[in-house]
PDB file of C-alpha atoms in Angstrom:
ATOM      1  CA  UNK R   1      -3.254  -6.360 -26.423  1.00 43.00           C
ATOM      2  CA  UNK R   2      -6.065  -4.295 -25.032  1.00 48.00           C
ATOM      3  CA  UNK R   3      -8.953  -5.906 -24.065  1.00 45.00           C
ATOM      4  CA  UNK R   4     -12.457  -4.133 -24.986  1.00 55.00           C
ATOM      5  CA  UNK R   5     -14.903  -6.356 -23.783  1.00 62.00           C
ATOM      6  CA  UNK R   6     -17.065  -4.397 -21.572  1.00 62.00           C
ATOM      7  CA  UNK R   7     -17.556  -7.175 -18.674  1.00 64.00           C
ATOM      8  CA  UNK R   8     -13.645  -7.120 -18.652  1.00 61.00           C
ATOM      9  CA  UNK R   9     -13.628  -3.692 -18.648  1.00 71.00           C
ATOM     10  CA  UNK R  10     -16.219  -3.704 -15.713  1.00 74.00           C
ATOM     11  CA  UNK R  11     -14.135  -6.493 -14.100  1.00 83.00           C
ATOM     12  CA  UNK R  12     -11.564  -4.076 -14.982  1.00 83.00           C
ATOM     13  CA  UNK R  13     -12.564  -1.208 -13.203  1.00 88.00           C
ATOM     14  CA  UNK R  14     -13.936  -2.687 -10.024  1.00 93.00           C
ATOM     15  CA  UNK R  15     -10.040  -4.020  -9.175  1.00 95.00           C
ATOM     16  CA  UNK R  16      -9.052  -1.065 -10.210  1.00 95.00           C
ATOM     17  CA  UNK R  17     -12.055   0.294  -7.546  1.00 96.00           C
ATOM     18  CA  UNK R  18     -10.711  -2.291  -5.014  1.00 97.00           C
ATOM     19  CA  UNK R  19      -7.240  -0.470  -5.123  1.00 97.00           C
ATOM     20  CA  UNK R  20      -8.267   2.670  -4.464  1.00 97.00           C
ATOM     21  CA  UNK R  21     -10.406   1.950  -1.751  1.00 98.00           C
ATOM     22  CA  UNK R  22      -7.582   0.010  -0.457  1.00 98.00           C
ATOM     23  CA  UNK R  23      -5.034   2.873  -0.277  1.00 98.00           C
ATOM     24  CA  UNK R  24      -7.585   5.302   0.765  1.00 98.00           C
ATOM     25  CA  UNK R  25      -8.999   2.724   3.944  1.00 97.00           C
ATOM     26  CA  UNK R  26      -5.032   2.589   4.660  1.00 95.00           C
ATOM     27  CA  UNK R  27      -4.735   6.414   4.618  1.00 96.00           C
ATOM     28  CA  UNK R  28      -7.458   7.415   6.906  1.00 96.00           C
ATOM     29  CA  UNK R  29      -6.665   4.811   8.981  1.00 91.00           C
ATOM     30  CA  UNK R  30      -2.602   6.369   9.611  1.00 89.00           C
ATOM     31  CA  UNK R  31      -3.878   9.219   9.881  1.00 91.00           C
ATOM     32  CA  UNK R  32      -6.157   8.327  12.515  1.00 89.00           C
ATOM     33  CA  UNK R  33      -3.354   6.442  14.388  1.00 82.00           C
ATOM     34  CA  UNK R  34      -1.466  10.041  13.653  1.00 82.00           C
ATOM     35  CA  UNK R  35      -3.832  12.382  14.258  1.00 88.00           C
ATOM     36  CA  UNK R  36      -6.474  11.242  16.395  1.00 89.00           C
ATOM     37  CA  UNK R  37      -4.736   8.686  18.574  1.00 81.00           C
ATOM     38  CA  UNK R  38      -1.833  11.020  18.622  1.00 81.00           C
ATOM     39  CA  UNK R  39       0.584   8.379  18.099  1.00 79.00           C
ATOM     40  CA  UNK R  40       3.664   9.212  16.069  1.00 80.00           C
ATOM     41  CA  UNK R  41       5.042   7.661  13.041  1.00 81.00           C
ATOM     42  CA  UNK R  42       8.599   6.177  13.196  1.00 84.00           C
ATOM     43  CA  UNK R  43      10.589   7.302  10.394  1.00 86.00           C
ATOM     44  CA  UNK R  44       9.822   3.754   8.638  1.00 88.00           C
ATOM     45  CA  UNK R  45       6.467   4.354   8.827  1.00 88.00           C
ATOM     46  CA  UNK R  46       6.727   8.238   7.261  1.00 90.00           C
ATOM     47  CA  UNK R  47       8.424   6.867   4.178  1.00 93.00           C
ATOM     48  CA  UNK R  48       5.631   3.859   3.773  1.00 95.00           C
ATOM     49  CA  UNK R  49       3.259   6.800   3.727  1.00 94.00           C
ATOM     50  CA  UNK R  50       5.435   8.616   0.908  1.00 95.00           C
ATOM     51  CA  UNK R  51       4.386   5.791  -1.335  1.00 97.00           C
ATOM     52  CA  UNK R  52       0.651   5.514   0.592  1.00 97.00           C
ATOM     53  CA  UNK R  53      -0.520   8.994   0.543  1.00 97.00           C
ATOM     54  CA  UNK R  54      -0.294   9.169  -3.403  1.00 97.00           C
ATOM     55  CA  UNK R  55      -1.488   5.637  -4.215  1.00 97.00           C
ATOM     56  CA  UNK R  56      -4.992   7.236  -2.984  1.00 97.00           C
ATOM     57  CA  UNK R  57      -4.776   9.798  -5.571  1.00 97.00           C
ATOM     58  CA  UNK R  58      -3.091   8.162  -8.741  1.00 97.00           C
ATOM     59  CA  UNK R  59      -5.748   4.917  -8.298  1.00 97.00           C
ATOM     60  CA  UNK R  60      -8.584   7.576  -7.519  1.00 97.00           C
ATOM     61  CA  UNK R  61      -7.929   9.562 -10.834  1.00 96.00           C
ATOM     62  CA  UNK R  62      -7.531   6.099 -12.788  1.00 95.00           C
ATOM     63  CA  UNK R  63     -11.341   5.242 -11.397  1.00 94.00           C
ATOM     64  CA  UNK R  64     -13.090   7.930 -12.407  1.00 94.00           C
ATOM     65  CA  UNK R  65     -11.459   7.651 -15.766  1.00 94.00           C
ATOM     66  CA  UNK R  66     -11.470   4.154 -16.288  1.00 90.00           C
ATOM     67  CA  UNK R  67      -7.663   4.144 -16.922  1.00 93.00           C
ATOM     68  CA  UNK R  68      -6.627   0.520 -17.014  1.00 92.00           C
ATOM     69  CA  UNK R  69      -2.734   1.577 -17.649  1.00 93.00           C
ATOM     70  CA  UNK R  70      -2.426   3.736 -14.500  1.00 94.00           C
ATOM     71  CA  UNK R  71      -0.682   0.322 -12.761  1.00 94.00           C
ATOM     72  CA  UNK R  72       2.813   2.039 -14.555  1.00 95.00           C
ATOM     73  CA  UNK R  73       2.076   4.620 -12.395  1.00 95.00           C
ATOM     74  CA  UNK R  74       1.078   3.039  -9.665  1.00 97.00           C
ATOM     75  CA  UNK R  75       3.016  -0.309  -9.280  1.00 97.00           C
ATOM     76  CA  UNK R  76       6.153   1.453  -8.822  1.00 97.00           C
ATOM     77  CA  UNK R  77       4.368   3.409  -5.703  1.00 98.00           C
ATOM     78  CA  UNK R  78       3.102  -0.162  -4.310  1.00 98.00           C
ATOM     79  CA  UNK R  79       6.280  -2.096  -5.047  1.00 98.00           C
ATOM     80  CA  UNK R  80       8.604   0.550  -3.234  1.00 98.00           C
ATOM     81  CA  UNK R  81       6.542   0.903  -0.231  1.00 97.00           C
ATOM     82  CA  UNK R  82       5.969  -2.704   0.034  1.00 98.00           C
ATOM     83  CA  UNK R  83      10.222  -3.217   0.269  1.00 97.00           C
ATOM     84  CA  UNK R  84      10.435  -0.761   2.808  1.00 95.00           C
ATOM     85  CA  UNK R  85       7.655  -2.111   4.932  1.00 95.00           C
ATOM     86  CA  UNK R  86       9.790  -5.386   4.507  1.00 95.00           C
ATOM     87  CA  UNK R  87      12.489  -4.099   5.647  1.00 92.00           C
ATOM     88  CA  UNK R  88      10.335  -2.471   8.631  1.00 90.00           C
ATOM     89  CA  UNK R  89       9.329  -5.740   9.433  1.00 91.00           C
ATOM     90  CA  UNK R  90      12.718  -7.425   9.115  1.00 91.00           C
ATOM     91  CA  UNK R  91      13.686  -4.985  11.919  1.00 87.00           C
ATOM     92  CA  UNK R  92      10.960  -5.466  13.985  1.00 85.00           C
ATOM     93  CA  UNK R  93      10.443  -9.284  14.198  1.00 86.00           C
ATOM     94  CA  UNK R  94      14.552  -9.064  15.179  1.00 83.00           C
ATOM     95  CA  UNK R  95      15.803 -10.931  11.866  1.00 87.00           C
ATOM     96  CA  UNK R  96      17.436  -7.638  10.678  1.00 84.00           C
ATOM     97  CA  UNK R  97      20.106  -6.317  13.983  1.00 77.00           C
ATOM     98  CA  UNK R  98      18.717  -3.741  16.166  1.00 67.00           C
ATOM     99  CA  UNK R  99      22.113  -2.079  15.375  1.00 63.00           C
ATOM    100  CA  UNK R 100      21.579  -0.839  12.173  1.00 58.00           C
ATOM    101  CA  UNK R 101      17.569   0.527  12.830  1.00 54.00           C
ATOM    102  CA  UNK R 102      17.462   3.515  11.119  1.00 55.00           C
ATOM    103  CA  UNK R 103      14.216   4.896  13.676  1.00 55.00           C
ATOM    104  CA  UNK R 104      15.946   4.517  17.022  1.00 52.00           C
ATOM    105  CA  UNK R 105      16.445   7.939  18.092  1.00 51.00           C
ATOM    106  CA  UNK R 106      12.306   8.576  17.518  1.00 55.00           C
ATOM    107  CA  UNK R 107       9.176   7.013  18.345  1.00 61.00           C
ATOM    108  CA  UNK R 108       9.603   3.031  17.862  1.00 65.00           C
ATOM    109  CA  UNK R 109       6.351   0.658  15.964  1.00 67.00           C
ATOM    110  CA  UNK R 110       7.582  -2.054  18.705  1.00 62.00           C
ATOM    111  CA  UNK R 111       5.325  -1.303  21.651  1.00 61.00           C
ATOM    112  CA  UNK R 112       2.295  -2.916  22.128  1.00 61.00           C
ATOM    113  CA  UNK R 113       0.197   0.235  21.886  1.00 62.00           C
ATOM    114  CA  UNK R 114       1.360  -0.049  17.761  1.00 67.00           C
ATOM    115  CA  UNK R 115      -0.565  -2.661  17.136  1.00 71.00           C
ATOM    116  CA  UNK R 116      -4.159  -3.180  16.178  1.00 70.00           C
ATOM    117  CA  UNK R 117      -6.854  -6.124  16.095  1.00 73.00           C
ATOM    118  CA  UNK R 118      -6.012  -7.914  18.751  1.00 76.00           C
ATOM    119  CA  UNK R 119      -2.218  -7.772  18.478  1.00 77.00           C
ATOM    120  CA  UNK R 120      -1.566  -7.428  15.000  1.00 82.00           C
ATOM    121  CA  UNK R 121       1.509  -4.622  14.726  1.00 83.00           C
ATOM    122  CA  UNK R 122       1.198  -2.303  12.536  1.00 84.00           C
ATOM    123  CA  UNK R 123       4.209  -2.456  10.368  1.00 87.00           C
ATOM    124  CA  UNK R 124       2.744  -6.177   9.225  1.00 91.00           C
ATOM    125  CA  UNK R 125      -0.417  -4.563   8.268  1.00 92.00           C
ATOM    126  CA  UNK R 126       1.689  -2.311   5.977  1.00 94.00           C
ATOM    127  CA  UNK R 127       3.104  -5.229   4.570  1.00 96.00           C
ATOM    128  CA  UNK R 128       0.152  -6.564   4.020  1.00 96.00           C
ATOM    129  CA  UNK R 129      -1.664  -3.480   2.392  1.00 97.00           C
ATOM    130  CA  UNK R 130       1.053  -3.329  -0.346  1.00 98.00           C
ATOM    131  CA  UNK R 131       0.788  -6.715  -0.655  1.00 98.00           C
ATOM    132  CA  UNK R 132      -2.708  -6.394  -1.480  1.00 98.00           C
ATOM    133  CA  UNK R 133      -2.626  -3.490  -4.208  1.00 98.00           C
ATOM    134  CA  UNK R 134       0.199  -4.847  -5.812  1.00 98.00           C
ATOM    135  CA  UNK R 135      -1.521  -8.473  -6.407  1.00 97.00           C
ATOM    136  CA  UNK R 136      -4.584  -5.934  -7.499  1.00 97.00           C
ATOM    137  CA  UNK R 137      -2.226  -4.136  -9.670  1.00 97.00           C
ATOM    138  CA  UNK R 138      -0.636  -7.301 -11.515  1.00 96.00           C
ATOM    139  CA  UNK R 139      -3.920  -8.630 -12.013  1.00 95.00           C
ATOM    140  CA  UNK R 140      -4.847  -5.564 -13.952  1.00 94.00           C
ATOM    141  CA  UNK R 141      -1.499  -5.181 -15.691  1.00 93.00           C
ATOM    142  CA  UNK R 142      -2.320  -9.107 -17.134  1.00 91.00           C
ATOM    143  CA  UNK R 143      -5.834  -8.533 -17.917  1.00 88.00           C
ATOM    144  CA  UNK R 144      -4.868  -5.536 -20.122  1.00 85.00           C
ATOM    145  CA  UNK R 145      -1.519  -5.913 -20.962  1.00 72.00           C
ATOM    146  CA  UNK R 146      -1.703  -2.308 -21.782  1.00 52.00           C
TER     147      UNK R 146
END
């Protein structure tokens, strides 16, 4: 059932806004950890930016055409990098053993210069980013059932 009301279509639109400003917030801000801060990614964090990098793009597009079925496209993207930033954070708060940690052999997210506000490390953040769009993505999904 497809709603046409255009305050839910506004409503609409502005989580769908909300998304993509999410991702895109969460993009620059790897890359600045990357890039500017010259701090490398763990293997973890390369694949969360897999499903990241073209969240930006796919909610971007669905914006600027007011696409209220893109969540098919992009829940998948959310949903997948939200269970490996689980899993991240499985290994790093030690409930998951340090024996099977796929990163080892390359730069590790467990040092304290990996975390951010005050403590906050980043593989949580993740966690909480994905969390984020895909609560923003279900909430479109129900509005429009599309």
């Amino acid at each position: 059932m497809q709603t046409t009301h255009p305050q839910a279509q506004s409503q609409g639109w502005a989580l769908l806004l909300w998304a993509w400003l999410i991702a895109l917030v969460s993009t620059i801000a790897v890359l600045f950890v990357g890039e500017v801060m010259g701090q490398e990614p763990c293997v973890l964090c390369w694949f969360q930016r897999a499903f990241m990098f073209p969240l930006v793009l796919v909610l971007g597009v669905a914006c600027c055409v007011s696409d209220m079925g893109a969540w098919r496209y992009a829940l998948p993207l959310a949903v997948t990098g939200w269970l490996i930033a689980l899993y991240h954070n499985l290994l790093y708060f030690g409930l998951i053993p340090e024996s099977i940690k796929p990163c080892g052999a390359g730069p590790s997210c467990s040092g304290d210069d990996m975390t951010i506000l005050g403590g906050v490390p980043l593989p949580l953040l993740s966690l909480g980013v994905f969390s984020l769009l895909i609560i923003l993505l279900v909430l479109i999904r129900r509005r429009f059932n599309q």
